[in-house]
Coordinates of N, CA, C and O in Angstrom, one line a residue:
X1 N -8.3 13.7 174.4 CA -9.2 14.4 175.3 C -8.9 14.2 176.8 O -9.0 15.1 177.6
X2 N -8.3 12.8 177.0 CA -7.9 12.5 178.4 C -7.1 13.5 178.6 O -7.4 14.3 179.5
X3 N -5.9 13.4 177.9 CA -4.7 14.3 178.5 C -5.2 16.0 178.7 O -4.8 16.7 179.5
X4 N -5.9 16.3 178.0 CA -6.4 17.3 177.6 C -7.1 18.1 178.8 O -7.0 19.3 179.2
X5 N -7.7 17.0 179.2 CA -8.9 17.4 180.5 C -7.6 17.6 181.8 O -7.5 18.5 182.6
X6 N -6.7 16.4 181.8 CA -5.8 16.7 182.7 C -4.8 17.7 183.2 O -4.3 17.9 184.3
X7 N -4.7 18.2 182.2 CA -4.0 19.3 181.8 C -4.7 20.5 182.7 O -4.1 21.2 183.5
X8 N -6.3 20.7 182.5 CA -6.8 21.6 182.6 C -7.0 21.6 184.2 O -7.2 22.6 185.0
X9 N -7.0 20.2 184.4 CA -7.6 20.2 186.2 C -6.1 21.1 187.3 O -5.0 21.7 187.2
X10 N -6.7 20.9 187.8 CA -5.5 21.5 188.9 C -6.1 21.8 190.6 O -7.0 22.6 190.9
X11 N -5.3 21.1 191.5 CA -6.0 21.1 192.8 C -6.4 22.5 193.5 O -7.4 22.7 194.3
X12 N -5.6 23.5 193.0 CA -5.9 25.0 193.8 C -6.5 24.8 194.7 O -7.7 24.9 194.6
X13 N -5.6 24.3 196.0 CA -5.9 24.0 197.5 C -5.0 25.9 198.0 O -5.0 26.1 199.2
X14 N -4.6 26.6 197.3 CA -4.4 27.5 197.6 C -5.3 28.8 198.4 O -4.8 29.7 199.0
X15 N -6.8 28.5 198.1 CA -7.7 29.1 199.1 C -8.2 28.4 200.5 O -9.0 28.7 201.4
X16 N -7.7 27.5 200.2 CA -7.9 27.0 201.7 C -6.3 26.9 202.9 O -5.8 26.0 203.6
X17 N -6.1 28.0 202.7 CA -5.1 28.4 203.6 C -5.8 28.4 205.1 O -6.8 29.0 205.2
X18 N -5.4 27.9 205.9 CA -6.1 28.1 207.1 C -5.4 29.5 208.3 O -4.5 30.3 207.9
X19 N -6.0 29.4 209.5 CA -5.3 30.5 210.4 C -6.2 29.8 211.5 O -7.3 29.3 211.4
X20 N -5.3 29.9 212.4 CA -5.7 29.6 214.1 C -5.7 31.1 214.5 O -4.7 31.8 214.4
X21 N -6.9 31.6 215.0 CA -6.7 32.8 215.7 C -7.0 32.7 217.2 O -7.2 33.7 217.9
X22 N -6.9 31.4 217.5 CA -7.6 30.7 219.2 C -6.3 30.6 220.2 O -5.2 30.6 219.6
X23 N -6.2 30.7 221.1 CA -5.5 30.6 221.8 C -5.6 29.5 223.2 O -6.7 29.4 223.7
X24 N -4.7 29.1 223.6 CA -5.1 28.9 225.2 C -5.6 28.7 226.2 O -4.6 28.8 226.9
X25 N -6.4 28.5 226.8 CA -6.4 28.7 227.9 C -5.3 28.1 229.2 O -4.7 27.0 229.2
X26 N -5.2 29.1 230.2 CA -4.3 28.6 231.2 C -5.7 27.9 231.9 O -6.8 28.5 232.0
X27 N -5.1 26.4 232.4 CA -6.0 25.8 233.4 C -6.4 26.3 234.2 O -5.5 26.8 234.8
X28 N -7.9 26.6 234.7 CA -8.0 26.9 236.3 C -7.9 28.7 236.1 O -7.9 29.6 237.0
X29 N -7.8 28.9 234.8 CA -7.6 31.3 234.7 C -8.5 31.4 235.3 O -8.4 32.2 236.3
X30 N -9.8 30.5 235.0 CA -11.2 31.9 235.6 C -11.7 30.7 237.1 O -12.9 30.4 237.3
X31 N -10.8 30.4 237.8 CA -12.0 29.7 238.6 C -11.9 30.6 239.8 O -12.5 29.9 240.5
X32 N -11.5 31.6 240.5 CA -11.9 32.3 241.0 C -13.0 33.1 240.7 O -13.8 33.6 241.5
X33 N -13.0 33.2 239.5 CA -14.2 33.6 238.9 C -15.6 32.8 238.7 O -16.7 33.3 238.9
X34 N -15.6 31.8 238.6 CA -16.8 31.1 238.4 C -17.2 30.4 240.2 O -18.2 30.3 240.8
X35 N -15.7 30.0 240.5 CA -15.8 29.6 241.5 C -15.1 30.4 242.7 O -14.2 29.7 243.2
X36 N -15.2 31.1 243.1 CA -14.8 32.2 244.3 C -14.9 31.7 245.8 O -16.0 31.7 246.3
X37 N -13.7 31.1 246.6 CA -13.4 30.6 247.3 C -12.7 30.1 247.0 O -11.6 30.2 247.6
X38 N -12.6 29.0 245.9 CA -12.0 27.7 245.3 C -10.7 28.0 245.5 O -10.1 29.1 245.3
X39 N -10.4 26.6 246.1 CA -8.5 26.7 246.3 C -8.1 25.4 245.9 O -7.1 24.9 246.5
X40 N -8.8 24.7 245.2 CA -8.3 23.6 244.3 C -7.3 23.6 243.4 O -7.1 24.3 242.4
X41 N -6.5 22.5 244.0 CA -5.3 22.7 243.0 C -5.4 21.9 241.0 O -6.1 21.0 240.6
X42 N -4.7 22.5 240.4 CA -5.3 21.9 239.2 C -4.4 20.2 239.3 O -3.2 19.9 239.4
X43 N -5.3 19.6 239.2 CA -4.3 18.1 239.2 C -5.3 16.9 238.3 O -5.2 17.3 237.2
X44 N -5.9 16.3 238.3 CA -5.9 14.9 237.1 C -7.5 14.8 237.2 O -7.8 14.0 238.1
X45 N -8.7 15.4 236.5 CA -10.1 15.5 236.6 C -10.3 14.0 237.0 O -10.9 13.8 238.1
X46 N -9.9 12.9 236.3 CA -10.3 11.9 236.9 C -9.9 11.5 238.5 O -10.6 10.8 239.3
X47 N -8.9 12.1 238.6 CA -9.1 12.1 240.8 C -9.8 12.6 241.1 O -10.3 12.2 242.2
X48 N -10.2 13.8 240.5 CA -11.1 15.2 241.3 C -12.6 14.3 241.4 O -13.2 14.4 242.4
X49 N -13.1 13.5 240.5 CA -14.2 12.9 239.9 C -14.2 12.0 241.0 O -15.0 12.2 241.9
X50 N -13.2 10.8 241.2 CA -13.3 10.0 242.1 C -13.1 10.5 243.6 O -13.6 9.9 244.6
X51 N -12.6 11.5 243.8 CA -12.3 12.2 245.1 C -13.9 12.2 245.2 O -14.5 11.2 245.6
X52 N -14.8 13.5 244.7 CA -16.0 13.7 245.1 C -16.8 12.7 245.3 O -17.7 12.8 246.2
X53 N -16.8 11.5 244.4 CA -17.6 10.4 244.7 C -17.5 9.7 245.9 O -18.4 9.3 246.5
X54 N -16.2 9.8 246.4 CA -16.4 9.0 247.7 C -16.3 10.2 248.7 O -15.9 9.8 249.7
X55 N -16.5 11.1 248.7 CA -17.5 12.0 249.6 C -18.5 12.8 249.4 O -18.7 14.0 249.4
X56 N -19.3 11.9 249.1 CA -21.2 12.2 248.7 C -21.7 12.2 249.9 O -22.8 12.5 249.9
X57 N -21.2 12.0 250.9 CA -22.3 13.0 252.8 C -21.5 13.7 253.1 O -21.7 14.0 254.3
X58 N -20.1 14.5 252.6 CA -19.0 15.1 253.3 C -19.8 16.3 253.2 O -20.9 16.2 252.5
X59 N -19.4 17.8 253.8 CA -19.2 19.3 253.9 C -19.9 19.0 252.7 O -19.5 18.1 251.9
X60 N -21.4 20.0 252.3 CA -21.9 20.7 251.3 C -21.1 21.8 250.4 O -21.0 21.7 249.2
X61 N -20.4 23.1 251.4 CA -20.0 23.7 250.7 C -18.8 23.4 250.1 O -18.5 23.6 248.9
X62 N -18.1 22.7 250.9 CA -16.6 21.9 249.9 C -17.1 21.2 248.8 O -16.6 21.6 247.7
X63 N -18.2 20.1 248.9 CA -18.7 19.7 246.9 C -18.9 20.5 246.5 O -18.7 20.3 245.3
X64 N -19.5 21.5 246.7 CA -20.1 22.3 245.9 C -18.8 23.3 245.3 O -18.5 23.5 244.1
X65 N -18.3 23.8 246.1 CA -16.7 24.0 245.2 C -15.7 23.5 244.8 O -14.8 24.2 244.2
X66 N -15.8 21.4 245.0 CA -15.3 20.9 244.1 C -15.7 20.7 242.9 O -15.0 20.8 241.9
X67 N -17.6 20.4 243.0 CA -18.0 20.3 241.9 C -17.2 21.4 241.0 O -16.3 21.1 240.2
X68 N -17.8 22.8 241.2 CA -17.3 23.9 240.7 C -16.1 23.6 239.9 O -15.9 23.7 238.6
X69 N -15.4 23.4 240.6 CA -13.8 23.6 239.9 C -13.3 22.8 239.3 O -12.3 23.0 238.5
X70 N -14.2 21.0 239.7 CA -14.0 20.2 238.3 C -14.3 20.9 236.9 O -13.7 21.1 235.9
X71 N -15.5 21.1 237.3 CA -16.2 21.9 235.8 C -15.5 22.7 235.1 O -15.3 22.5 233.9
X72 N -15.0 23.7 235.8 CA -14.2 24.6 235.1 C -12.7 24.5 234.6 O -12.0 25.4 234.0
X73 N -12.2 22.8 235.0 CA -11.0 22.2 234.4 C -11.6 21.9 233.2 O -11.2 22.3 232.1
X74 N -12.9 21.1 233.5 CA -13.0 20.3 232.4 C -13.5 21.0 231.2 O -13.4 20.5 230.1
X75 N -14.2 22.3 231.2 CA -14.1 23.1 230.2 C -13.2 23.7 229.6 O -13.1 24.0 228.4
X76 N -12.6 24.0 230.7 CA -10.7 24.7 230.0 C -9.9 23.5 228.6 O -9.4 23.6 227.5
X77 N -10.2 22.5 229.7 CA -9.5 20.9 228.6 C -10.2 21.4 227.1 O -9.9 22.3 226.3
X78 N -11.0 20.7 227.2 CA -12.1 20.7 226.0 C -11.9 21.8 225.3 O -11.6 21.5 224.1
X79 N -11.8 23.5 225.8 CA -11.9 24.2 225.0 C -10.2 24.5 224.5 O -9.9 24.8 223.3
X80 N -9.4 24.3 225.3 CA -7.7 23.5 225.2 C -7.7 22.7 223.7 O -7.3 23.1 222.6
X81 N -8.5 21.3 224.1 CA -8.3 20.5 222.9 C -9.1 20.5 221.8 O -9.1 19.6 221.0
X82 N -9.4 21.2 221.7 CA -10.2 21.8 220.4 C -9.6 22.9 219.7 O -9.8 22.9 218.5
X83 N -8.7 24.0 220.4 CA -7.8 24.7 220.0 C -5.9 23.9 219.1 O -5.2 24.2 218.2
X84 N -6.0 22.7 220.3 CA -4.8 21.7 219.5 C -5.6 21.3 218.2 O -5.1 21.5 217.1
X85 N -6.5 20.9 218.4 CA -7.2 20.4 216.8 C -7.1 21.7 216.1 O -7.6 21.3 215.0
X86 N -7.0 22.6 215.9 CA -7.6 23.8 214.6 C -5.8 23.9 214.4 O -5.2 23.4 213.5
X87 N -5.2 24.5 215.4 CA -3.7 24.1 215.4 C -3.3 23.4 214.3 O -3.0 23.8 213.2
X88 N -3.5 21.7 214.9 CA -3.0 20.8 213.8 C -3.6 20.7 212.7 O -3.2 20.3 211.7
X89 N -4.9 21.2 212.9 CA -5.0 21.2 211.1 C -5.2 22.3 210.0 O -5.8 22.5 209.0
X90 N -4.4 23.1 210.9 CA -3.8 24.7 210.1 C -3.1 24.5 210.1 O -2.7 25.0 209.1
X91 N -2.0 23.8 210.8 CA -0.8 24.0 210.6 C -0.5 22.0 209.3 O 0.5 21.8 208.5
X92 N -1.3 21.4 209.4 CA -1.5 20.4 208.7 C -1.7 21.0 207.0 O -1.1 20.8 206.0
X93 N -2.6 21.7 207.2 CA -3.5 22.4 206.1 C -2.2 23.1 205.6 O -1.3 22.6 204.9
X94 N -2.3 24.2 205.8 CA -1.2 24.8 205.1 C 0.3 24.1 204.4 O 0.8 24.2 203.2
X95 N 0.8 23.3 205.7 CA 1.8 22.4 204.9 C 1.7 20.9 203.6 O 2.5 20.9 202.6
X96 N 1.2 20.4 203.7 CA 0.5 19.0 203.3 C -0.1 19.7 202.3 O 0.5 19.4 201.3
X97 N -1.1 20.5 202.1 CA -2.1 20.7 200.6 C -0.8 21.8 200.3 O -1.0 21.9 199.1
X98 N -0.1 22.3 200.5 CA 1.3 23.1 199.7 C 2.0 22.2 198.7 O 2.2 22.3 197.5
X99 N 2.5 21.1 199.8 CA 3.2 19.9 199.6 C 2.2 19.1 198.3 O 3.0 19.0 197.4
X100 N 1.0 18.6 198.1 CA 0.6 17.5 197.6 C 0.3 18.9 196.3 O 0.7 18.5 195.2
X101 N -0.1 20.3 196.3 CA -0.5 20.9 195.1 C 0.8 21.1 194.5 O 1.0 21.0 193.2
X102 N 1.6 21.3 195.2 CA 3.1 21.3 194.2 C 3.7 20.0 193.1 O 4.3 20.0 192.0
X103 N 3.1 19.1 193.9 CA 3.5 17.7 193.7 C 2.5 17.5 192.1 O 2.8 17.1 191.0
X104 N 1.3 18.1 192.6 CA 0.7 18.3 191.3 C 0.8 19.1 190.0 O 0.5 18.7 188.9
X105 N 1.2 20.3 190.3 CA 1.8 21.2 189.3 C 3.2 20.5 188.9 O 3.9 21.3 188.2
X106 N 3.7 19.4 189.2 CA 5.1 19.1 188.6 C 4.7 17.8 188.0 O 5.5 17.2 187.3
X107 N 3.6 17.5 188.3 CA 3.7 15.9 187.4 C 3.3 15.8 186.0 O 3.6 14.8 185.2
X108 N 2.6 16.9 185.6 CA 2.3 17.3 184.3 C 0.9 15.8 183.9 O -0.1 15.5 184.4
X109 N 1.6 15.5 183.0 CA -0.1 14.4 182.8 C 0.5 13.0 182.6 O 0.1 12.3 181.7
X110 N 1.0 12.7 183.2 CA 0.9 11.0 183.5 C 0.5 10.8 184.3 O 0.8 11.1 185.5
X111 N -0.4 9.8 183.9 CA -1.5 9.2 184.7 C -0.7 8.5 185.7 O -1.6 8.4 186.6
X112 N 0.1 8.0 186.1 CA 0.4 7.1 187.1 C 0.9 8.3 187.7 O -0.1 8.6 188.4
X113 N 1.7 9.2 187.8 CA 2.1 10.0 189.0 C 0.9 11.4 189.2 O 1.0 12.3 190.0
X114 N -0.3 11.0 188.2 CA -1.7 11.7 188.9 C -2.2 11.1 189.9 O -2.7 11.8 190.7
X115 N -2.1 9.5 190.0 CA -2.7 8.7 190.3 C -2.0 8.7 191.9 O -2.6 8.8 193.0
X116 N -0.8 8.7 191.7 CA -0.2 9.1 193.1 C -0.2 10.3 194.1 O -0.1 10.5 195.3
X117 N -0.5 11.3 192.9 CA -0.8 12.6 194.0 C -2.0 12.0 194.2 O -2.1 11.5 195.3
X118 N -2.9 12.0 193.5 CA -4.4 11.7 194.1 C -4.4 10.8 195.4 O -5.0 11.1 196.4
X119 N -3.5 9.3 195.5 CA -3.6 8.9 196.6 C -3.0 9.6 197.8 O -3.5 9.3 198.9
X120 N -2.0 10.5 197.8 CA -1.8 11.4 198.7 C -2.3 12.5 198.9 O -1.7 13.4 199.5
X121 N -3.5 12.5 198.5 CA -4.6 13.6 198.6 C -5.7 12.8 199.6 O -6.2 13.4 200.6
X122 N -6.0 11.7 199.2 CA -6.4 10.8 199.6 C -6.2 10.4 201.0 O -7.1 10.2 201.9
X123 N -4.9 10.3 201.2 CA -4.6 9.8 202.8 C -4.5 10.9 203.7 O -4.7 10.8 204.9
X124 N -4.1 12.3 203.0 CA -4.3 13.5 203.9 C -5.8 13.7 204.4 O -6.0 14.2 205.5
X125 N -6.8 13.4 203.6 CA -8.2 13.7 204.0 C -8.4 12.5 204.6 O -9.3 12.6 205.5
X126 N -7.9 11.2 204.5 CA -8.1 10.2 205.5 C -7.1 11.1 207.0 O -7.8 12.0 207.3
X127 N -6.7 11.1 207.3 CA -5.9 11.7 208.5 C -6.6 12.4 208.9 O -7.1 12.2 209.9
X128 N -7.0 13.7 208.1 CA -7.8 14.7 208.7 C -9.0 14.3 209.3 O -9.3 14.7 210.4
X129 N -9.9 13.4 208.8 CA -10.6 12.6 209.2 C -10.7 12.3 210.3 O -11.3 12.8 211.2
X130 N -9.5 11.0 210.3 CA -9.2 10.4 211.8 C -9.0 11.4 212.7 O -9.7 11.3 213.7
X131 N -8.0 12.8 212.7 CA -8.2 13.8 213.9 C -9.4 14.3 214.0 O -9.7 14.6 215.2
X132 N -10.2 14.5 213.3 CA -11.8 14.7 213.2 C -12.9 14.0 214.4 O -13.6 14.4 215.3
X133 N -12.4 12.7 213.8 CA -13.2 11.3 214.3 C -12.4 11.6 216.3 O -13.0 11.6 217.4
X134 N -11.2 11.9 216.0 CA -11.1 11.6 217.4 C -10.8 12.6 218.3 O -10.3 12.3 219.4
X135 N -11.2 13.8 217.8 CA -11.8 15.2 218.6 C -13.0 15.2 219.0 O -13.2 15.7 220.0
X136 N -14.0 14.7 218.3 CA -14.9 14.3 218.5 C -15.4 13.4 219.5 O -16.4 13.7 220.2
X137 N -14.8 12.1 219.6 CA -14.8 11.5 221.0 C -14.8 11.9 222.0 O -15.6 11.6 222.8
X138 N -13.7 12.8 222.3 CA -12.7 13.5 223.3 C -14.1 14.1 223.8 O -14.8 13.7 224.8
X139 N -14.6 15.4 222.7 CA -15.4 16.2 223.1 C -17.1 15.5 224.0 O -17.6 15.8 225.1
X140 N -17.5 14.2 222.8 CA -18.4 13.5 223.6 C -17.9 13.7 224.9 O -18.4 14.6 225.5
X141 N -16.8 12.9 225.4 CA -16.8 12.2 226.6 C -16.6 13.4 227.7 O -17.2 13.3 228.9
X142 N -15.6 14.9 227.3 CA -15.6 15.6 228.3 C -17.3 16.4 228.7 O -17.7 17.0 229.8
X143 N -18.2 16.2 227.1 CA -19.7 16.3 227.7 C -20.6 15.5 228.8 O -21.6 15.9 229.4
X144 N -19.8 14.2 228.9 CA -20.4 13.4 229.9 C -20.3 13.9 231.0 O -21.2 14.5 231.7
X145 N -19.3 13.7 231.3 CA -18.5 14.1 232.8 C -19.0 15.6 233.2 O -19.2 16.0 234.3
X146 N -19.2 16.4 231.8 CA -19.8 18.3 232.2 C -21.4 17.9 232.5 O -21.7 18.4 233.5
X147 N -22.4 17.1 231.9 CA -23.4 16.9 232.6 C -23.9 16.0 233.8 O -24.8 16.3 234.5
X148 N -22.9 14.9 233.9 CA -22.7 14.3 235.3 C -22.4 15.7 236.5 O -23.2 16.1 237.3
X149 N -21.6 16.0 236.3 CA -20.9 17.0 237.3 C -22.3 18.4 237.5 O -22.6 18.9 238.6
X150 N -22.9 18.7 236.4 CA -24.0 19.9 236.2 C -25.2 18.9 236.9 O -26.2 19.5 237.4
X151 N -25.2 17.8 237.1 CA -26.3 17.0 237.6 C -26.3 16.9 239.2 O -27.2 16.9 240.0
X152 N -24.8 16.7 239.4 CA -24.3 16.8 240.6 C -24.3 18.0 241.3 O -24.4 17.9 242.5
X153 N -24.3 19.2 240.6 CA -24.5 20.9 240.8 C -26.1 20.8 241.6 O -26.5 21.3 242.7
X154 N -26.6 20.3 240.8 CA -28.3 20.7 240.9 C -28.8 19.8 242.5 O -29.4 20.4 243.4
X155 N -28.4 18.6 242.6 CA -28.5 17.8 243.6 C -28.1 18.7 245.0 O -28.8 18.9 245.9
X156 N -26.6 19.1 244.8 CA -26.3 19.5 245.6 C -27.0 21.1 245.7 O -26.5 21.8 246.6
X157 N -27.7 21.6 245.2 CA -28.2 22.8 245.3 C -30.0 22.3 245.9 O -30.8 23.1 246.4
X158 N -30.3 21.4 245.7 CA -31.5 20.9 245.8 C -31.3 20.0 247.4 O -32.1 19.2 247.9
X159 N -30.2 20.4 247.9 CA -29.9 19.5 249.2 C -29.8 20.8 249.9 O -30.8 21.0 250.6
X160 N -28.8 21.8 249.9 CA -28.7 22.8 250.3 C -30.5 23.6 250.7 O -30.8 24.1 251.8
X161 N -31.2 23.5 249.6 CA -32.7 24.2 249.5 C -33.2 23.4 250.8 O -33.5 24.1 251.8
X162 N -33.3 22.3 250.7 CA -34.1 21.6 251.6 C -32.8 21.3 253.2 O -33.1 20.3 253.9
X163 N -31.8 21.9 253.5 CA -31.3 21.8 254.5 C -30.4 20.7 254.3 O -30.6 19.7 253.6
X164 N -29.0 21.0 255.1 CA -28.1 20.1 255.0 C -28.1 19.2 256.0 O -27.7 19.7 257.1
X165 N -28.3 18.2 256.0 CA -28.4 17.3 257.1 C -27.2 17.3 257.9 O -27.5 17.5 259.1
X166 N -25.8 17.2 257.8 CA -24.9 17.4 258.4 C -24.6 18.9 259.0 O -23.8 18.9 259.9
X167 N -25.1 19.9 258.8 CA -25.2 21.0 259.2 C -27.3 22.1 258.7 O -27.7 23.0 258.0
X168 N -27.7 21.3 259.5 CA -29.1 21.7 259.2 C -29.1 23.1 259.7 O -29.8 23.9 259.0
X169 N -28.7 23.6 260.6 CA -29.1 25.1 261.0 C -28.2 26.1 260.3 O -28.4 27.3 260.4
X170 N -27.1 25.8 259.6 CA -26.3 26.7 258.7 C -26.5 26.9 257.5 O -27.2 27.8 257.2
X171 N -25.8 26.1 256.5 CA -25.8 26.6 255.1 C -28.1 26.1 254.6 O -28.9 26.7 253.8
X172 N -28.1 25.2 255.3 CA -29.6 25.3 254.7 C -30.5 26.4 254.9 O -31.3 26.6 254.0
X173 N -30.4 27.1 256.2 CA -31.8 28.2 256.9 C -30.9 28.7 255.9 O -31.7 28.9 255.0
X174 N -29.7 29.1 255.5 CA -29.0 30.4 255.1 C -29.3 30.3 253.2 O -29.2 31.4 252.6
X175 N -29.5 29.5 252.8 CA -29.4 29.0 251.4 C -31.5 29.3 251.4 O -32.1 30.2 250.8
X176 N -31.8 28.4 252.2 CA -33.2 28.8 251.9 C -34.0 30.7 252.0 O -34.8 31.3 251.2
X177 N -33.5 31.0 253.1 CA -33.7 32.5 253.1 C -32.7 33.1 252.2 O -32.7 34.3 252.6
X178 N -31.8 33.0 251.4 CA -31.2 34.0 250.6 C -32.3 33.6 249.5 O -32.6 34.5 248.8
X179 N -33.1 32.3 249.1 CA -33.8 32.2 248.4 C -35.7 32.9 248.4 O -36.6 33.2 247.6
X180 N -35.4 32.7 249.2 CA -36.6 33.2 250.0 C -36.9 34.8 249.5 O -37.8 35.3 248.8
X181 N -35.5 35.4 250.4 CA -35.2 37.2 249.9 C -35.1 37.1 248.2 O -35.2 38.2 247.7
X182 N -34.8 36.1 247.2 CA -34.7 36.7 246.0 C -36.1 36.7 245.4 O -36.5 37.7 244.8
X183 N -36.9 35.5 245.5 CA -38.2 35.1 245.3 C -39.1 36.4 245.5 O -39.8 36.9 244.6
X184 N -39.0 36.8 246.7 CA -39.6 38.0 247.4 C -39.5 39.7 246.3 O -40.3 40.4 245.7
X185 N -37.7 39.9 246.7 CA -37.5 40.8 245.4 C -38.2 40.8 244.3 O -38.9 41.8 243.9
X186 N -38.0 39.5 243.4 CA -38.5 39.7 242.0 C -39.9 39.7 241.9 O -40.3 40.1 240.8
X187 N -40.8 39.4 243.1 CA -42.4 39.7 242.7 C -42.8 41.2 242.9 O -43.9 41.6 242.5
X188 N -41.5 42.1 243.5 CA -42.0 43.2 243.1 C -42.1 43.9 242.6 O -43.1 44.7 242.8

């Protein structure tokens, strides 16, 4: 009955063919777009991070377009390294479950070289796993830094509202009355 049942099993990892249809992004494509002015060069988020920290009273409008353009590296990354993960495990996927189903249709029914495909079934989903486990991290951590930085956004927009101390008669009268004129707009 053993051999019997063995006979009958079979991995048909054959529908789980994968496909990456993701692509790319070039660092920094849309920050003209998100950020219009920005002439930040693309270089190491964690400098851009420590740069802004130590100019927390500098020029309003310069944080406010560094913030910007951190942001929009650090979403490029993220959405970058989440495209390398589907990559590697399409391109993992397809070769590896090819490899370990073959290995299975040739072993016929002895239990010790079932026993070995199965452990190399085994460590392929352990692997997949671990790239799993540690895209995952990645993603946490570049969420940190996207809500630090979106926190930093608001501050500096909530500084701007109430006047910039280093330039009080410029970007603040000018930030508060463009606010002013939209407030006004939408009530009517």
């Amino acid at each position: 009955y053993q051999q019997q049942l063995i006979q009958l099993q079979s991995l048909n990892f054959t529908l789980l063919q994968a496909q990456n249809n993701f692509t790319k992004r070039d660092p920094g494509q849309d920050m003209q777009l998100f950020c219009p002015g920005s002439t930040t060069s693309l270089i190491d988020i964690r400098a851009l991070v420590r740069q802004y920290i130590a100019n927390l009273g500098g020029n309003l409008a310069q944080q406010q377009q560094q913030v910007c353009a951190n942001l929009v590296q650090l979403q490029d990354a993220k959405f970058n390294d989440t495209v390398d993960l589907i990559q590697k495990l399409a391109d993992e996927n397809n070769n590896e479950i090819s490899q370990i189903e073959s290995q299975r249709n040739s072993v016929g029914t002895a239990q010790g070289a079932l026993a070995a495909n199965q452990n190399e079934t085994a460590r392929y989903v352990a692997r997949t796993n671990n790239d799993i486990q540690s895209w995952q991290t990645k993603m946490q951590a570049y969420d940190v830094q996207i809500d630090y930085l979106k926190a930093q956004q608001v501050a500096l927009a909530k500084r701007a509202m109430n006047g910039d101390s280093s330039n009080p008669n410029l970007l603040g009268e000018a930030t508060q009355a463009t606010v002013m004129a939209a407030a006004l707009k939408t009530g009517d």
